[in-house]
CSV table of N, CA and C in Angstrom, one decimal:
chain,number,residue,atom,x,y,z
A,1,MET,N,-23.0,29.9,22.6
A,1,MET,CA,-22.2,29.1,21.6
A,1,MET,C,-22.9,28.0,21.3
A,2,PRO,N,-22.6,27.5,19.9
A,2,PRO,CA,-23.3,26.2,19.3
A,2,PRO,C,-21.8,25.1,19.8
A,3,MET,N,-22.6,24.0,20.2
A,3,MET,CA,-21.6,22.8,20.2
A,3,MET,C,-21.1,22.2,19.0
A,4,GLN,N,-20.0,22.2,19.3
A,4,GLN,CA,-19.2,21.7,17.8
A,4,GLN,C,-19.2,20.1,17.7
A,5,ASN,N,-19.5,19.3,16.7
A,5,ASN,CA,-19.6,17.9,16.6
A,5,ASN,C,-17.6,17.8,16.9
A,6,SER,N,-17.5,16.9,17.5
A,6,SER,CA,-16.3,16.4,18.1
A,6,SER,C,-15.6,15.2,16.8
A,7,ILE,N,-16.7,14.8,16.3
A,7,ILE,CA,-16.4,13.7,15.1
A,7,ILE,C,-16.0,14.2,13.6
A,8,ALA,N,-16.5,15.9,13.9
A,8,ALA,CA,-16.3,16.4,12.7
A,8,ALA,C,-14.9,17.0,12.6
A,9,LEU,N,-14.3,17.5,13.9
A,9,LEU,CA,-13.3,18.3,14.0
A,9,LEU,C,-12.0,17.0,14.0
A,10,ASP,N,-12.3,16.0,14.0
A,10,ASP,CA,-11.1,15.2,14.2
A,10,ASP,C,-10.5,14.8,12.7
A,11,PRO,N,-9.6,15.4,12.1
A,11,PRO,CA,-9.2,15.2,10.7
A,11,PRO,C,-8.6,14.0,10.2
A,12,SER,N,-8.2,13.1,11.3
A,12,SER,CA,-7.9,11.5,10.7
A,12,SER,C,-9.0,10.8,10.7
A,13,LEU,N,-10.1,11.4,11.0
A,13,LEU,CA,-11.3,10.2,11.1
A,13,LEU,C,-11.8,9.9,9.7
A,14,GLY,N,-11.6,8.6,9.3
A,14,GLY,CA,-12.3,8.0,8.0
A,14,GLY,C,-11.0,7.9,7.1
A,15,LEU,N,-9.6,8.3,7.7
A,15,LEU,CA,-8.7,8.1,6.7
A,15,LEU,C,-8.0,6.5,6.9
A,16,GLY,N,-7.5,6.2,6.0
A,16,GLY,CA,-7.0,5.0,6.1
A,16,GLY,C,-5.3,5.2,6.5
A,17,PRO,N,-4.7,4.0,6.7
A,17,PRO,CA,-3.2,4.1,7.0
A,17,PRO,C,-2.2,5.1,6.2
A,18,ASP,N,-1.3,5.7,6.9
A,18,ASP,CA,-0.6,6.8,6.0
A,18,ASP,C,0.1,5.7,4.7
A,19,PRO,N,0.0,6.4,3.6
A,19,PRO,CA,0.7,5.8,2.6
A,19,PRO,C,1.9,5.4,2.5
A,20,GLU,N,2.6,6.7,3.2
A,20,GLU,CA,4.1,6.8,3.1
A,20,GLU,C,4.6,5.8,4.5
A,21,GLU,N,4.0,5.2,4.5
A,21,GLU,CA,4.7,4.0,5.6
A,21,GLU,C,5.2,3.1,5.1
A,22,LYS,N,6.0,2.5,5.5
A,22,LYS,CA,6.8,1.3,4.9
A,22,LYS,C,5.5,0.3,4.5
A,23,MET,N,5.9,-1.1,3.9
A,23,MET,CA,4.9,-1.7,3.5
A,23,MET,C,4.3,-2.6,4.5
A,24,THR,N,3.3,-3.3,4.4
A,24,THR,CA,2.7,-4.2,4.9
A,24,THR,C,3.5,-5.5,4.8
A,25,GLU,N,3.7,-6.1,6.0
A,25,GLU,CA,3.8,-7.6,5.8
A,25,GLU,C,3.1,-8.3,4.3
A,26,LYS,N,1.8,-8.6,4.7
A,26,LYS,CA,1.0,-8.8,3.6
A,26,LYS,C,1.3,-8.6,2.2
A,27,GLN,N,1.8,-7.0,2.0
A,27,GLN,CA,2.2,-6.7,0.7
A,27,GLN,C,3.6,-7.0,0.5
A,28,SER,N,4.3,-7.1,1.3
A,28,SER,CA,5.6,-7.8,1.1
A,28,SER,C,5.5,-9.2,0.5
A,29,ILE,N,4.9,-10.0,1.3
A,29,ILE,CA,4.7,-11.3,0.7
A,29,ILE,C,4.3,-11.2,-0.8
A,30,GLN,N,3.1,-10.8,-0.7
A,30,GLN,CA,2.5,-10.8,-1.9
A,30,GLN,C,3.6,-10.3,-3.2
A,31,LEU,N,4.1,-9.3,-2.8
A,31,LEU,CA,5.2,-8.5,-3.9
A,31,LEU,C,6.2,-9.4,-4.1
A,32,GLN,N,6.8,-10.3,-3.2
A,32,GLN,CA,7.7,-10.9,-3.2
A,32,GLN,C,7.1,-12.4,-4.2
A,33,GLU,N,6.1,-13.1,-4.0
A,33,GLU,CA,5.8,-13.9,-4.7
A,33,GLU,C,5.6,-13.6,-6.5
A,34,LEU,N,4.9,-12.3,-6.6
A,34,LEU,CA,4.8,-11.9,-8.0
A,34,LEU,C,6.2,-11.1,-8.4
A,35,THR,N,7.1,-10.7,-7.7
A,35,THR,CA,8.3,-10.5,-8.6
A,35,THR,C,9.1,-11.7,-8.7
A,36,SER,N,8.6,-12.6,-8.0
A,36,SER,CA,9.6,-14.2,-8.5
A,36,SER,C,9.0,-14.6,-9.8
A,37,ARG,N,7.6,-14.4,-9.4
A,37,ARG,CA,7.2,-15.0,-10.9
A,37,ARG,C,7.1,-14.2,-12.1
A,38,ALA,N,7.4,-13.0,-11.9
A,38,ALA,CA,7.7,-12.2,-13.3
A,38,ALA,C,9.3,-12.1,-13.6
A,39,ASP,N,10.0,-12.7,-12.7
A,39,ASP,CA,11.4,-12.9,-13.0
A,39,ASP,C,11.8,-11.4,-12.6
A,40,GLU,N,11.6,-10.4,-11.5
A,40,GLU,CA,12.1,-9.1,-11.6
A,40,GLU,C,12.4,-9.2,-10.0
A,41,PRO,N,13.4,-8.1,-10.0
A,41,PRO,CA,13.7,-8.0,-8.5
A,41,PRO,C,12.8,-7.3,-7.4
A,42,PHE,N,13.0,-8.0,-6.2
A,42,PHE,CA,12.0,-7.4,-5.3
A,42,PHE,C,12.8,-6.1,-4.4
A,43,ASP,N,12.2,-5.2,-4.3
A,43,ASP,CA,12.3,-4.1,-3.4
A,43,ASP,C,11.6,-4.0,-2.1
A,44,GLY,N,12.3,-4.3,-1.0
A,44,GLY,CA,12.0,-4.5,0.2
A,44,GLY,C,11.6,-3.1,1.1
A,45,SER,N,12.0,-1.9,0.1
A,45,SER,CA,12.1,-0.5,0.9
A,45,SER,C,10.6,0.4,0.4
A,46,LEU,N,9.8,-0.2,-0.5
A,46,LEU,CA,8.8,0.2,-0.7
A,46,LEU,C,7.9,0.9,0.3
A,47,THR,N,7.2,1.9,-0.2
A,47,THR,CA,6.0,2.5,1.0
A,47,THR,C,4.8,1.8,0.7
A,48,ARG,N,3.8,1.8,1.7
A,48,ARG,CA,2.9,1.4,1.8
A,48,ARG,C,2.0,1.5,0.1
A,49,ARG,N,2.0,2.8,-0.3
A,49,ARG,CA,1.5,3.1,-1.6
A,49,ARG,C,2.2,2.9,-2.7
A,50,GLN,N,3.3,2.7,-2.6
A,50,GLN,CA,4.2,2.1,-3.7
A,50,GLN,C,4.2,0.8,-3.8
A,51,ALA,N,4.0,0.2,-3.2
A,51,ALA,CA,3.8,-1.3,-3.1
A,51,ALA,C,2.5,-1.8,-3.7
A,52,GLU,N,1.6,-0.8,-3.1
A,52,GLU,CA,-0.1,-1.1,-3.8
A,52,GLU,C,0.3,-1.1,-5.3
A,53,ARG,N,0.5,-0.1,-5.9
A,53,ARG,CA,0.9,0.2,-7.1
A,53,ARG,C,1.5,-0.8,-8.0
A,54,ARG,N,2.7,-1.2,-7.3
A,54,ARG,CA,3.6,-2.1,-7.8
A,54,ARG,C,3.2,-3.4,-8.0
A,55,ILE,N,2.1,-3.6,-6.9
A,55,ILE,CA,1.6,-5.4,-7.0
A,55,ILE,C,0.6,-5.4,-8.1
A,56,ALA,N,-0.4,-4.0,-8.2
A,56,ALA,CA,-1.4,-4.0,-9.1
A,56,ALA,C,-0.7,-3.7,-10.4
A,57,HIS,N,0.5,-3.4,-10.6
A,57,HIS,CA,0.8,-3.5,-12.1
A,57,HIS,C,1.8,-5.1,-12.5
A,58,LEU,N,1.9,-5.4,-11.3
A,58,LEU,CA,2.8,-6.8,-11.8
A,58,LEU,C,1.4,-7.8,-11.6
A,59,GLN,N,0.5,-7.4,-11.1
A,59,GLN,CA,-0.9,-8.9,-11.3
A,59,GLN,C,-1.4,-8.6,-12.8
A,60,GLU,N,-1.5,-7.0,-13.4
A,60,GLU,CA,-1.7,-7.0,-14.6
A,60,GLU,C,-0.8,-7.5,-15.5
A,61,TYR,N,0.2,-7.3,-15.4
A,61,TYR,CA,1.2,-7.8,-16.1
A,61,TYR,C,1.6,-9.5,-16.5
A,62,LEU,N,1.0,-10.0,-15.3
A,62,LEU,CA,1.1,-11.5,-15.4
A,62,LEU,C,-0.3,-12.1,-15.5
A,63,ASN,N,-1.1,-11.3,-15.7
A,63,ASN,CA,-2.5,-12.0,-16.1
A,63,ASN,C,-2.9,-12.1,-17.7
């Protein structure tokens, strides 16, 4: 029986954090600053992915 590479069998290897998790503290701080500058409401319930997209949108809007 051939040996299997245990690294290749780990489905989580190489994956980043779950994008559906609550946004990070760093994202929250950055988003609060950007929404304040844009005079828009801050939504603290965003997921990591949503916060990432919102931050990118606000950065583009403000520059």
